[in-house]
Amino acid sequence: MNRRDFLRLSSAAAVSTSAGRLSRAQAAPDHTLRIGTGLVELSAEHIVSTTLYSGQFPGPLLRLAEGRPVTIDLRNDTDTPELVHWHGQRVASDVDGAVEEGSPFIPPHGSRQLTFNPGPAGFRFYHTHVSAGADLNRGTYSGQVGPVYIEPRHEPGAYDREVFLVLKEFAPSLSRGGDMAMDALVGVESAELKRMAAAADAQAGPGPKGFEVGYALFSINGHMLGSGEPVRVKHGERVLFHILNASATEIRSLALPGHTFRVVALDGNPVPAPAEVPLLWLGTAERISAIVEMNHPGVWVMGDLADDDRAHGMGIVVEYAGMHGKAHWQRPKPYRWDYTRFGRSDAMAAAPDEIIELVIRKRNAALDGFNQWTLNGEAFSMQAMKPRYTLREGRRYRLKLRNASDDIHPVHLHRHSFELARVGGRSTSGVIKDVVMLGGYQELELDFLADNPGATLFHCHQQLHMDFGFMALFDYAR
Ligand SMILES: [Cu+2]
C-alpha cells in the first residue's frame, strides 16, 4: 500500500479546504472538476454562456468502480458558493453536496477535496445543489451537470455499443403558466385530491398564475438537433443508451422512429422485468438505460414528442452506416409511461415498519409571484430546517405521497435508493429508483430502508418547486 492509498482509505470523511489553507490529508485526486463560466456551442448560430464543469457541457463522464475509493477535487472559479451533489450515490451527508444535510459550500475561488466509496453500481450523475430562486443563472438552470457511470463488479455486456445522452434546455425565462406534459403518465386521479387543489386555488384568490420557466434552446449532449455528430450505428447492432434528463424543470420524452427501447435499468438500477416500449418519458433527474436493436436502416431523428421543443433542438440524429441524407422524424402513437411494467406484479413490496404520509399543496403565486409548495401544510424553511422527520436505523419506511396539485413532481430522496410499492394506482415491487414522477392528483407509495445514517434530503427535483418549499429533511435518531 502506498501513501496515496493509505490516505484514501484513512480519510473516510471528506476534507474541506478554504482558499489558501491546505489540509494535511490532501491527496493527488483521481478527478478534478472546475466550476466556472464557459461557452456551449449548441449550434453555429446559438452559443450560450453559463456555468460549466471543466469548461464543457455536459461535464466530463466520470467512470468510477464500485467499492474502489475515489478522490475528487472540486475547484470553484466563480464568485459564488457552490455545491456538487452526487446524485443517486450512497455517500455520507457531508460528501453528498446538500447544505441542508451539512455539506459545506465550496467557497468562491476556493476548493474542496472529497474521498468516497462509489456506489451503488450503475448510471448516476453529479450536479449543483444550490438554490436558484428567481435567479435563472444559478442552480440546475446552468450547465452544471455531468454523468457518472459506476462499473458493476459483473457487467452483463449484452450490447455492442454504449451511448450516453444528456437532455438539457438552455436560455430560460419566466412566464405565467406553462405546458406540463399531461399525457405522460398512466394512473387515476383522486377526486379528493382534486377537491383539495380547488380549495387551495380558491383560497389563493383570482390573481395571475404563478411563474413557470420556459426555454428558447434545447439540446442533447450540448448540441441542438442537426448540429454536432450523429450517433453512428451499424445494422444489427444492439446499442445501449444511457439517457439522463438534466432539465431543471421539464419532463422529457424520447422516441426513435421504427425502433423500440428495451428498458433494462431505471436510474441506473437493473429492473426485474426488462420490457420493450415505443418511447420513453423521463422526469427531471431520471435516468433510463435501454437497449435498441438497430434493425431499421436509415437516417433518423431521435427526439422529443413535443414538436416545438424538437424544432428548437431537442433531438439527435441516428445514422446507419452507409445511409445518407436528411434525418426523418415520425410521430409515434401516444404511449403513457407505466413504471409497473418493469416491476414484479406477483410479489408485494415488503411491509413497512412505519408509514409517513405527505400531502403536497400549491399556494398559487404566494411568494413574489412564484408558487409556494407545502408538505402537510408546511413549506421548507432553511432557518428552522423543517419539515423534519426522524428515522430509526434499520427500519423500513413507506412514504405515501398525495399530490393535491395538477403538476407532475419528480420526487427525489438523497443518499438512499427506494423501491416503488404503488404508483399510478398499481402495486408493484422490485423497481429501485432515486427519482420518480408523481402524477397530477395522484398518489405514490415508495419504500426505503433507513440504512445510511446522517441527514437526508427529500425534495421535488423540479428546481422551481424545491426552491419554493417542496423539501423535507430526514434525520436519524441517535
Ligand atoms: Cu415538483
Short mmCIF file of C-alpha atoms and ligand atoms in Angstrom, two decimals:
data_model
loop_
_atom_site.label_atom_id
_atom_site.label_comp_id
_atom_site.label_asym_id
_atom_site.label_seq_id
_atom_site.Cartn_x
_atom_site.Cartn_y
_atom_site.Cartn_z
CA MET A 1 0.00 0.00 0.00
CA ASN A 2 1.47 3.34 -0.99
CA ARG A 3 0.92 6.60 0.81
CA ARG A 4 -1.85 7.70 -1.51
CA ASP A 5 -3.86 4.52 -0.98
CA PHE A 6 -3.34 4.83 2.75
CA LEU A 7 -4.57 8.41 2.74
CA ARG A 8 -7.58 7.47 0.69
CA LEU A 9 -8.59 4.67 3.00
CA SER A 10 -7.92 6.63 6.14
CA SER A 11 -9.89 9.70 5.12
CA ALA A 12 -13.31 8.14 5.29
CA ALA A 13 -14.87 11.57 5.56
CA ALA A 14 -14.34 14.41 3.18
CA VAL A 15 -11.70 17.01 3.69
CA SER A 16 -12.69 20.61 3.26
CA THR A 17 -10.32 23.41 2.49
CA SER A 18 -10.97 27.07 2.13
CA ALA A 19 -8.89 29.14 -0.23
CA GLY A 20 -5.23 29.22 0.73
CA ARG A 21 -5.40 26.66 3.55
CA LEU A 22 -4.45 23.13 2.68
CA SER A 23 -5.50 20.29 4.89
CA ARG A 24 -2.98 17.65 5.95
CA ALA A 25 -4.91 14.89 4.16
CA GLN A 26 -4.79 16.36 0.64
CA ALA A 27 -4.06 13.61 -1.84
CA ALA A 28 -3.50 13.59 -5.58
CA PRO A 29 -7.03 13.49 -6.99
CA ASP A 30 -8.33 10.89 -9.44
CA HIS A 31 -10.56 13.56 -10.99
CA THR A 32 -10.79 17.35 -10.86
CA LEU A 33 -13.93 19.33 -11.61
CA ARG A 34 -13.54 23.07 -12.18
CA ILE A 35 -16.64 25.16 -11.74
CA GLY A 36 -16.52 28.22 -13.96
CA THR A 37 -18.12 30.29 -16.68
CA GLY A 38 -17.79 28.95 -20.19
CA LEU A 39 -19.44 28.74 -23.57
CA VAL A 40 -21.60 25.98 -25.03
CA GLU A 41 -21.82 25.98 -28.82
CA LEU A 42 -25.29 24.49 -29.21
CA SER A 43 -25.17 25.24 -32.93
CA ALA A 44 -23.27 27.62 -35.21
CA GLU A 45 -25.92 30.29 -34.50
CA HIS A 46 -26.53 29.63 -30.81
CA ILE A 47 -23.68 29.94 -28.35
CA VAL A 48 -24.66 30.31 -24.70
CA SER A 49 -22.59 31.49 -21.76
CA THR A 50 -23.24 29.67 -18.50
CA THR A 51 -21.55 27.95 -15.57
CA LEU A 52 -19.95 24.64 -16.52
CA TYR A 53 -17.87 21.82 -15.11
CA SER A 54 -14.33 21.83 -16.50
CA GLY A 55 -15.37 24.12 -19.35
CA GLN A 56 -17.60 21.63 -21.10
CA PHE A 57 -21.21 20.56 -21.41
CA PRO A 58 -22.08 18.02 -20.27
CA GLY A 59 -19.39 17.82 -17.59
CA PRO A 60 -16.85 15.01 -18.04
CA LEU A 61 -18.18 11.45 -17.82
CA LEU A 62 -16.71 10.04 -14.61
CA ARG A 63 -16.21 6.30 -14.79
CA LEU A 64 -15.82 5.02 -11.26
CA ALA A 65 -15.57 1.49 -9.88
CA GLU A 66 -17.99 0.19 -7.28
CA GLY A 67 -16.30 -0.05 -3.90
CA ARG A 68 -12.97 1.43 -5.02
CA PRO A 69 -12.42 4.74 -3.18
CA VAL A 70 -12.10 7.79 -5.39
CA THR A 71 -10.65 11.23 -4.65
CA ILE A 72 -12.17 14.21 -6.43
CA ASP A 73 -11.04 17.83 -6.31
CA LEU A 74 -13.77 20.41 -6.66
CA ARG A 75 -12.48 23.86 -7.60
CA ASN A 76 -14.80 26.83 -7.65
CA ASP A 77 -13.59 29.55 -10.01
CA THR A 78 -16.81 31.57 -9.63
CA ASP A 79 -17.68 34.41 -7.25
CA THR A 80 -20.48 32.50 -5.53
CA PRO A 81 -20.52 29.49 -3.19
CA GLU A 82 -21.22 26.19 -4.92
CA LEU A 83 -22.23 22.63 -4.10
CA VAL A 84 -21.70 19.43 -6.11
CA HIS A 85 -24.29 16.75 -5.40
CA TRP A 86 -23.54 13.07 -6.09
CA HIS A 87 -26.99 12.12 -7.24
CA GLY A 88 -28.02 8.52 -6.62
CA GLN A 89 -24.97 7.57 -4.59
CA ARG A 90 -24.84 6.20 -1.08
CA VAL A 91 -22.40 8.67 0.41
CA ALA A 92 -22.00 10.49 3.75
CA SER A 93 -24.06 13.63 4.42
CA ASP A 94 -21.03 15.94 4.29
CA VAL A 95 -19.94 14.46 0.94
CA ASP A 96 -23.41 14.42 -0.65
CA GLY A 97 -23.37 18.11 -1.55
CA ALA A 98 -26.58 19.43 0.01
CA VAL A 99 -26.09 22.24 2.51
CA GLU A 100 -29.30 21.23 4.32
CA GLU A 101 -27.60 17.91 5.16
CA GLY A 102 -24.47 19.63 6.46
CA SER A 103 -22.26 19.55 3.36
CA PRO A 104 -20.07 22.66 3.36
CA PHE A 105 -20.16 25.06 0.43
CA ILE A 106 -17.18 25.17 -1.91
CA PRO A 107 -16.22 28.80 -1.27
CA PRO A 108 -15.87 31.30 -4.13
CA HIS A 109 -12.37 30.84 -5.61
CA GLY A 110 -11.82 28.01 -3.15
CA SER A 111 -11.74 24.26 -3.36
CA ARG A 112 -12.80 21.11 -1.61
CA GLN A 113 -11.46 17.58 -1.84
CA LEU A 114 -13.69 14.56 -1.39
CA THR A 115 -12.85 10.92 -0.94
CA PHE A 116 -15.67 8.42 -1.05
CA ASN A 117 -16.60 4.89 -1.95
CA PRO A 118 -18.65 4.98 -5.19
CA GLY A 119 -21.90 3.07 -5.24
CA PRO A 120 -24.29 1.56 -5.92
CA ALA A 121 -23.16 0.49 -9.41
CA GLY A 122 -24.87 1.93 -12.46
CA PHE A 123 -25.74 5.22 -14.12
CA ARG A 124 -25.57 8.15 -11.66
CA PHE A 125 -24.77 11.83 -12.17
CA TYR A 126 -23.49 14.95 -10.49
CA HIS A 127 -25.00 18.41 -10.47
CA THR A 128 -25.08 21.63 -8.50
CA HIS A 129 -27.40 21.73 -5.49
CA VAL A 130 -27.58 25.45 -4.80
CA SER A 131 -30.94 27.15 -4.58
CA ALA A 132 -31.63 29.34 -7.60
CA GLY A 133 -34.85 31.05 -6.53
CA ALA A 134 -35.62 33.74 -9.10
CA ASP A 135 -32.05 33.70 -10.49
CA LEU A 136 -32.15 31.65 -13.70
CA ASN A 137 -28.34 31.78 -13.99
CA ARG A 138 -27.95 29.60 -10.93
CA GLY A 139 -28.69 26.03 -9.85
CA THR A 140 -29.65 23.46 -12.45
CA TYR A 141 -30.69 26.22 -14.89
CA SER A 142 -26.92 26.49 -15.52
CA GLY A 143 -24.78 23.90 -17.29
CA GLN A 144 -23.56 22.27 -14.08
CA VAL A 145 -24.34 18.62 -14.75
CA GLY A 146 -22.30 15.60 -15.72
CA PRO A 147 -22.78 11.83 -15.98
CA VAL A 148 -21.26 9.20 -13.70
CA TYR A 149 -21.01 5.54 -14.55
CA ILE A 150 -20.09 3.23 -11.71
CA GLU A 151 -18.84 -0.03 -13.16
CA PRO A 152 -20.54 -3.01 -11.56
CA ARG A 153 -18.41 -5.93 -10.40
CA HIS A 154 -20.09 -8.01 -13.12
CA GLU A 155 -21.15 -6.23 -16.34
CA PRO A 156 -23.76 -8.23 -18.29
CA GLY A 157 -22.40 -6.90 -21.61
CA ALA A 158 -25.38 -7.82 -23.81
CA TYR A 159 -24.75 -4.91 -26.18
CA ASP A 160 -22.33 -3.80 -28.90
CA ARG A 161 -22.11 -0.07 -28.26
CA GLU A 162 -22.76 2.24 -25.33
CA VAL A 163 -24.02 5.82 -25.84
CA PHE A 164 -24.66 8.45 -23.15
CA LEU A 165 -27.30 11.09 -23.88
CA VAL A 166 -27.80 14.16 -21.69
CA LEU A 167 -31.02 16.07 -22.41
CA LYS A 168 -30.87 19.74 -21.46
CA GLU A 169 -32.52 23.10 -22.14
CA PHE A 170 -30.80 26.48 -22.21
CA ALA A 171 -31.82 30.16 -22.31
CA PRO A 172 -34.50 30.02 -19.60
CA SER A 173 -37.06 32.75 -18.95
CA LEU A 174 -40.04 33.18 -16.68
CA SER A 175 -43.60 33.01 -17.92
CA ARG A 176 -47.04 32.79 -16.38
CA GLY A 177 -48.34 29.30 -16.87
CA GLY A 178 -46.69 26.52 -18.83
CA ASP A 179 -47.32 23.37 -20.80
CA MET A 180 -46.85 20.41 -18.49
CA ALA A 181 -46.94 17.06 -20.34
CA MET A 182 -50.29 15.87 -19.04
CA ASP A 183 -50.25 12.77 -21.28
CA ALA A 184 -47.01 11.37 -19.80
CA LEU A 185 -48.21 9.04 -17.08
CA VAL A 186 -50.77 6.28 -16.55
CA GLY A 187 -52.84 6.37 -13.41
CA VAL A 188 -56.04 7.54 -11.83
CA GLU A 189 -56.74 10.97 -10.46
CA SER A 190 -58.17 11.19 -6.97
CA ALA A 191 -61.38 13.19 -6.65
CA GLU A 192 -60.44 14.09 -3.08
CA LEU A 193 -57.04 15.48 -4.14
CA LYS A 194 -58.74 17.50 -6.89
CA ARG A 195 -61.13 19.00 -4.33
CA MET A 196 -58.19 19.90 -2.08
CA ALA A 197 -56.41 21.59 -5.01
CA ALA A 198 -59.56 23.54 -5.93
CA ALA A 199 -59.92 24.68 -2.32
CA ALA A 200 -56.28 25.87 -2.26
CA ASP A 201 -56.82 27.79 -5.52
CA ALA A 202 -59.98 29.40 -4.15
CA GLN A 203 -58.08 30.45 -1.04
CA ALA A 204 -55.28 31.98 -3.15
CA GLY A 205 -57.81 34.16 -4.95
CA PRO A 206 -58.25 35.15 -8.58
CA GLY A 207 -54.77 36.65 -9.33
CA PRO A 208 -52.48 35.57 -12.16
CA LYS A 209 -50.89 32.12 -12.16
CA GLY A 210 -47.51 31.62 -10.52
CA PHE A 211 -44.36 31.78 -12.65
CA GLU A 212 -43.17 28.83 -14.69
CA VAL A 213 -39.88 28.53 -16.59
CA GLY A 214 -39.69 28.19 -20.37
CA TYR A 215 -36.65 27.76 -22.62
CA ALA A 216 -35.57 29.03 -26.02
CA LEU A 217 -32.93 26.39 -26.79
CA PHE A 218 -32.90 22.60 -26.41
CA SER A 219 -30.08 20.11 -26.78
CA ILE A 220 -28.79 16.59 -26.46
CA ASN A 221 -25.15 16.29 -25.33
CA GLY A 222 -24.83 20.07 -25.70
CA HIS A 223 -25.88 20.21 -29.37
CA MET A 224 -29.14 21.23 -30.95
CA LEU A 225 -30.71 18.70 -33.30
CA GLY A 226 -28.79 18.78 -36.58
CA SER A 227 -25.64 20.22 -35.02
CA GLY A 228 -22.87 18.04 -33.66
CA GLU A 229 -22.08 14.48 -34.60
CA PRO A 230 -24.85 11.93 -35.18
CA VAL A 231 -24.99 8.68 -33.26
CA ARG A 232 -23.40 6.34 -35.82
CA VAL A 233 -24.67 2.76 -35.78
CA LYS A 234 -24.50 -0.40 -37.84
CA HIS A 235 -27.36 -2.61 -38.96
CA GLY A 236 -27.85 -5.41 -36.46
CA GLU A 237 -26.06 -3.70 -33.57
CA ARG A 238 -27.50 -3.57 -30.10
CA VAL A 239 -26.90 -0.08 -28.72
CA LEU A 240 -27.21 0.55 -25.00
CA PHE A 241 -28.38 4.12 -24.45
CA HIS A 242 -27.86 5.70 -21.03
CA ILE A 243 -30.24 8.67 -21.05
CA LEU A 244 -30.32 11.45 -18.44
CA ASN A 245 -32.94 14.16 -18.23
CA ALA A 246 -30.76 17.01 -16.96
CA SER A 247 -33.54 19.60 -17.18
CA ALA A 248 -34.05 21.97 -14.29
CA THR A 249 -37.82 21.79 -14.61
CA GLU A 250 -39.15 19.78 -17.57
CA ILE A 251 -40.46 16.29 -18.21
CA ARG A 252 -38.93 14.94 -21.41
CA SER A 253 -39.91 12.28 -23.93
CA LEU A 254 -37.77 10.48 -26.48
CA ALA A 255 -38.63 8.32 -29.49
CA LEU A 256 -36.65 6.82 -32.37
CA PRO A 257 -38.90 6.17 -35.40
CA GLY A 258 -39.16 2.50 -36.39
CA HIS A 259 -37.37 1.29 -33.25
CA THR A 260 -38.32 0.22 -29.75
CA PHE A 261 -36.49 0.60 -26.47
CA ARG A 262 -35.81 -2.41 -24.28
CA VAL A 263 -35.62 -0.79 -20.85
CA VAL A 264 -33.06 -2.65 -18.75
CA ALA A 265 -32.38 -0.20 -15.92
CA LEU A 266 -34.10 2.79 -14.29
CA ASP A 267 -31.94 5.38 -12.50
CA GLY A 268 -29.03 3.00 -13.07
CA ASN A 269 -30.62 0.04 -11.28
CA PRO A 270 -31.42 -3.12 -13.28
CA VAL A 271 -35.20 -3.69 -13.41
CA PRO A 272 -36.75 -7.08 -12.50
CA ALA A 273 -38.69 -7.23 -15.78
CA PRO A 274 -36.92 -5.60 -18.75
CA ALA A 275 -39.60 -4.63 -21.30
CA GLU A 276 -39.94 -3.11 -24.79
CA VAL A 277 -41.57 0.30 -25.04
CA PRO A 278 -42.19 2.54 -28.08
CA LEU A 279 -40.96 5.70 -26.36
CA LEU A 280 -39.50 6.98 -23.12
CA TRP A 281 -40.72 9.53 -20.59
CA LEU A 282 -38.24 10.95 -18.09
CA GLY A 283 -38.88 13.34 -15.23
CA THR A 284 -36.21 15.80 -14.20
CA ALA A 285 -33.09 13.89 -13.00
CA GLU A 286 -34.41 10.48 -14.04
CA ARG A 287 -32.18 8.12 -15.99
CA ILE A 288 -33.16 5.28 -18.30
CA SER A 289 -30.81 2.63 -19.68
CA ALA A 290 -32.34 0.98 -22.73
CA ILE A 291 -31.08 -1.29 -25.49
CA VAL A 292 -32.15 -0.50 -29.06
CA GLU A 293 -31.70 -3.15 -31.71
CA MET A 294 -30.69 -1.35 -34.88
CA ASN A 295 -32.91 -3.16 -37.35
CA HIS A 296 -34.45 -0.31 -39.38
CA PRO A 297 -31.72 1.25 -41.54
CA GLY A 298 -31.96 4.93 -42.35
CA VAL A 299 -31.14 8.36 -41.00
CA TRP A 300 -33.49 9.11 -38.13
CA VAL A 301 -34.31 11.87 -35.68
CA MET A 302 -34.26 10.56 -32.14
CA GLY A 303 -36.26 13.30 -30.49
CA ASP A 304 -38.80 14.70 -28.09
CA LEU A 305 -42.50 14.28 -28.92
CA ALA A 306 -43.13 17.99 -28.42
CA ASP A 307 -42.80 19.45 -31.95
CA ASP A 308 -41.83 22.89 -30.71
CA ASP A 309 -39.07 21.59 -28.42
CA ARG A 310 -37.71 19.33 -31.17
CA ALA A 311 -37.79 22.21 -33.67
CA HIS A 312 -35.67 24.19 -31.19
CA GLY A 313 -33.14 21.43 -30.77
CA MET A 314 -34.37 18.57 -28.56
CA GLY A 315 -33.12 15.64 -30.61
CA ILE A 316 -30.11 13.89 -32.09
CA VAL A 317 -29.59 12.21 -35.45
CA VAL A 318 -29.10 8.43 -35.55
CA GLU A 319 -27.34 7.43 -38.74
CA TYR A 320 -26.80 3.89 -40.02
CA ALA A 321 -23.50 3.11 -41.73
CA GLY A 322 -23.83 3.62 -45.49
CA MET A 323 -27.03 5.68 -45.17
CA HIS A 324 -27.10 9.35 -46.08
CA GLY A 325 -29.50 12.25 -46.50
CA LYS A 326 -31.92 14.19 -44.37
CA ALA A 327 -32.88 12.79 -40.99
CA HIS A 328 -36.51 11.64 -40.73
CA TRP A 329 -38.95 12.02 -37.89
CA GLN A 330 -42.21 10.15 -37.47
CA ARG A 331 -44.63 10.90 -34.69
CA PRO A 332 -45.13 7.74 -32.58
CA LYS A 333 -48.54 6.70 -31.28
CA PRO A 334 -49.31 8.11 -27.83
CA TYR A 335 -47.90 5.97 -25.06
CA ARG A 336 -48.22 6.62 -21.36
CA TRP A 337 -45.38 5.73 -19.00
CA ASP A 338 -46.07 2.95 -16.52
CA TYR A 339 -43.26 2.16 -14.06
CA THR A 340 -45.00 -1.07 -13.03
CA ARG A 341 -44.28 -2.57 -16.48
CA PHE A 342 -40.72 -3.08 -15.32
CA GLY A 343 -41.58 -4.40 -11.86
CA ARG A 344 -42.85 -7.60 -10.34
CA SER A 345 -46.61 -7.97 -10.16
CA ASP A 346 -46.53 -11.37 -8.43
CA ALA A 347 -44.91 -10.13 -5.22
CA MET A 348 -45.83 -7.21 -3.00
CA ALA A 349 -43.17 -4.89 -1.62
CA ALA A 350 -42.24 -5.94 1.92
CA ALA A 351 -44.49 -4.42 4.58
CA PRO A 352 -43.04 -1.22 6.07
CA ASP A 353 -42.40 -0.65 9.78
CA GLU A 354 -43.78 2.86 9.51
CA ILE A 355 -45.76 4.98 7.03
CA ILE A 356 -45.10 8.69 6.56
CA GLU A 357 -47.87 10.44 4.68
CA LEU A 358 -47.15 13.72 2.89
CA VAL A 359 -49.85 15.82 1.22
CA ILE A 360 -48.48 18.20 -1.42
CA ARG A 361 -50.25 21.52 -1.95
CA LYS A 362 -49.63 24.58 -4.08
CA ARG A 363 -50.22 28.16 -2.93
CA ASN A 364 -50.73 29.95 -6.21
CA ALA A 365 -48.32 32.88 -6.74
CA ALA A 366 -47.88 33.22 -2.95
CA LEU A 367 -44.19 34.26 -2.95
CA ASP A 368 -43.41 37.33 -5.11
CA GLY A 369 -45.38 35.81 -7.95
CA PHE A 370 -43.88 32.32 -7.54
CA ASN A 371 -45.97 29.37 -6.42
CA GLN A 372 -45.21 28.14 -2.94
CA TRP A 373 -45.24 24.40 -2.22
CA THR A 374 -46.11 22.78 1.09
CA LEU A 375 -45.83 19.30 2.58
CA ASN A 376 -48.63 18.70 5.09
CA GLY A 377 -49.18 22.46 5.08
CA GLU A 378 -45.55 23.40 5.75
CA ALA A 379 -43.13 24.95 3.24
CA PHE A 380 -39.47 24.06 3.85
CA SER A 381 -37.66 26.66 5.93
CA MET A 382 -33.85 26.97 5.78
CA GLN A 383 -33.95 28.80 9.13
CA ALA A 384 -35.95 26.17 11.01
CA MET A 385 -34.73 23.24 8.80
CA LYS A 386 -38.30 21.97 8.79
CA PRO A 387 -40.35 19.97 7.94
CA ARG A 388 -38.17 17.33 9.54
CA TYR A 389 -38.77 13.66 10.25
CA THR A 390 -36.71 11.34 12.42
CA LEU A 391 -35.77 7.86 11.19
CA ARG A 392 -34.50 4.88 13.16
CA GLU A 393 -31.67 2.92 11.61
CA GLY A 394 -32.72 -0.48 10.32
CA ARG A 395 -36.41 0.38 9.96
CA ARG A 396 -38.23 0.22 6.66
CA TYR A 397 -40.26 3.33 5.83
CA ARG A 398 -43.06 3.90 3.35
CA LEU A 399 -43.54 7.41 2.02
CA LYS A 400 -47.12 7.86 0.96
CA LEU A 401 -47.24 10.93 -1.26
CA ARG A 402 -50.55 12.55 -2.13
CA ASN A 403 -50.41 15.23 -4.82
CA ALA A 404 -53.14 17.86 -4.39
CA SER A 405 -51.93 19.72 -7.50
CA ASP A 406 -52.10 19.19 -11.24
CA ASP A 407 -48.30 19.33 -11.65
CA ILE A 408 -46.14 16.26 -12.12
CA HIS A 409 -43.50 16.10 -9.38
CA PRO A 410 -40.27 14.14 -9.92
CA VAL A 411 -39.54 13.46 -6.24
CA HIS A 412 -36.01 12.59 -5.12
CA LEU A 413 -34.55 11.02 -1.99
CA HIS A 414 -30.87 11.64 -1.26
CA ARG A 415 -28.29 9.06 -0.12
CA HIS A 416 -30.76 6.14 -0.32
CA SER A 417 -32.50 4.21 -3.06
CA PHE A 418 -36.19 3.43 -2.78
CA GLU A 419 -38.47 0.69 -4.06
CA LEU A 420 -41.75 1.56 -5.78
CA ALA A 421 -44.64 -0.05 -3.89
CA ARG A 422 -47.61 1.61 -5.53
CA VAL A 423 -47.65 4.02 -8.46
CA GLY A 424 -50.38 5.15 -10.88
CA GLY A 425 -52.89 3.14 -8.83
CA ARG A 426 -50.98 -0.14 -9.32
CA SER A 427 -48.98 -2.19 -6.84
CA THR A 428 -45.51 -3.33 -7.77
CA SER A 429 -42.18 -4.39 -6.32
CA GLY A 430 -38.54 -4.67 -7.29
CA VAL A 431 -38.21 -1.33 -9.13
CA ILE A 432 -35.39 0.53 -7.38
CA LYS A 433 -35.01 4.25 -8.07
CA ASP A 434 -33.91 7.57 -6.60
CA VAL A 435 -36.32 9.85 -8.52
CA VAL A 436 -39.88 9.05 -9.54
CA MET A 437 -42.64 11.08 -11.18
CA LEU A 438 -45.77 11.62 -9.13
CA GLY A 439 -48.68 12.41 -11.47
CA GLY A 440 -51.15 15.25 -11.05
CA TYR A 441 -53.83 14.47 -8.41
CA GLN A 442 -52.23 11.03 -7.99
CA GLU A 443 -50.81 9.03 -5.10
CA LEU A 444 -47.49 7.26 -4.87
CA GLU A 445 -46.00 4.89 -2.34
CA LEU A 446 -42.29 4.30 -2.12
CA ASP A 447 -40.32 2.31 0.42
CA PHE A 448 -36.81 2.72 1.72
CA LEU A 449 -34.63 1.12 4.34
CA ALA A 450 -33.05 3.55 6.79
CA ASP A 451 -29.55 2.12 6.37
CA ASN A 452 -27.34 5.17 5.81
CA PRO A 453 -27.32 7.32 8.96
CA GLY A 454 -27.00 11.06 8.53
CA ALA A 455 -29.16 13.96 7.45
CA THR A 456 -31.04 13.08 4.26
CA LEU A 457 -32.90 15.43 1.97
CA PHE A 458 -36.16 14.65 0.23
CA HIS A 459 -37.45 17.08 -2.39
CA CYS A 460 -39.07 17.63 -5.72
CA HIS A 461 -36.34 17.78 -8.37
CA GLN A 462 -38.20 20.49 -10.30
CA GLN A 463 -35.93 23.42 -9.38
CA LEU A 464 -38.83 25.90 -9.02
CA HIS A 465 -40.67 23.53 -6.71
CA MET A 466 -37.71 22.67 -4.48
CA ASP A 467 -36.61 26.30 -4.19
CA PHE A 468 -40.10 27.39 -3.18
CA GLY A 469 -40.89 24.96 -0.39
CA PHE A 470 -41.11 21.37 -1.72
CA MET A 471 -38.45 19.86 0.54
CA ALA A 472 -38.16 17.93 3.79
CA LEU A 473 -35.27 16.69 5.89
CA PHE A 474 -34.93 13.25 7.42
CA ASP A 475 -32.50 12.64 10.22
CA TYR A 476 -31.63 9.54 12.20
CA ALA A 477 -32.39 9.11 15.89
CA ARG A 478 -29.21 8.81 17.93
CU CU B 1 -42.46 19.34 -8.08
#
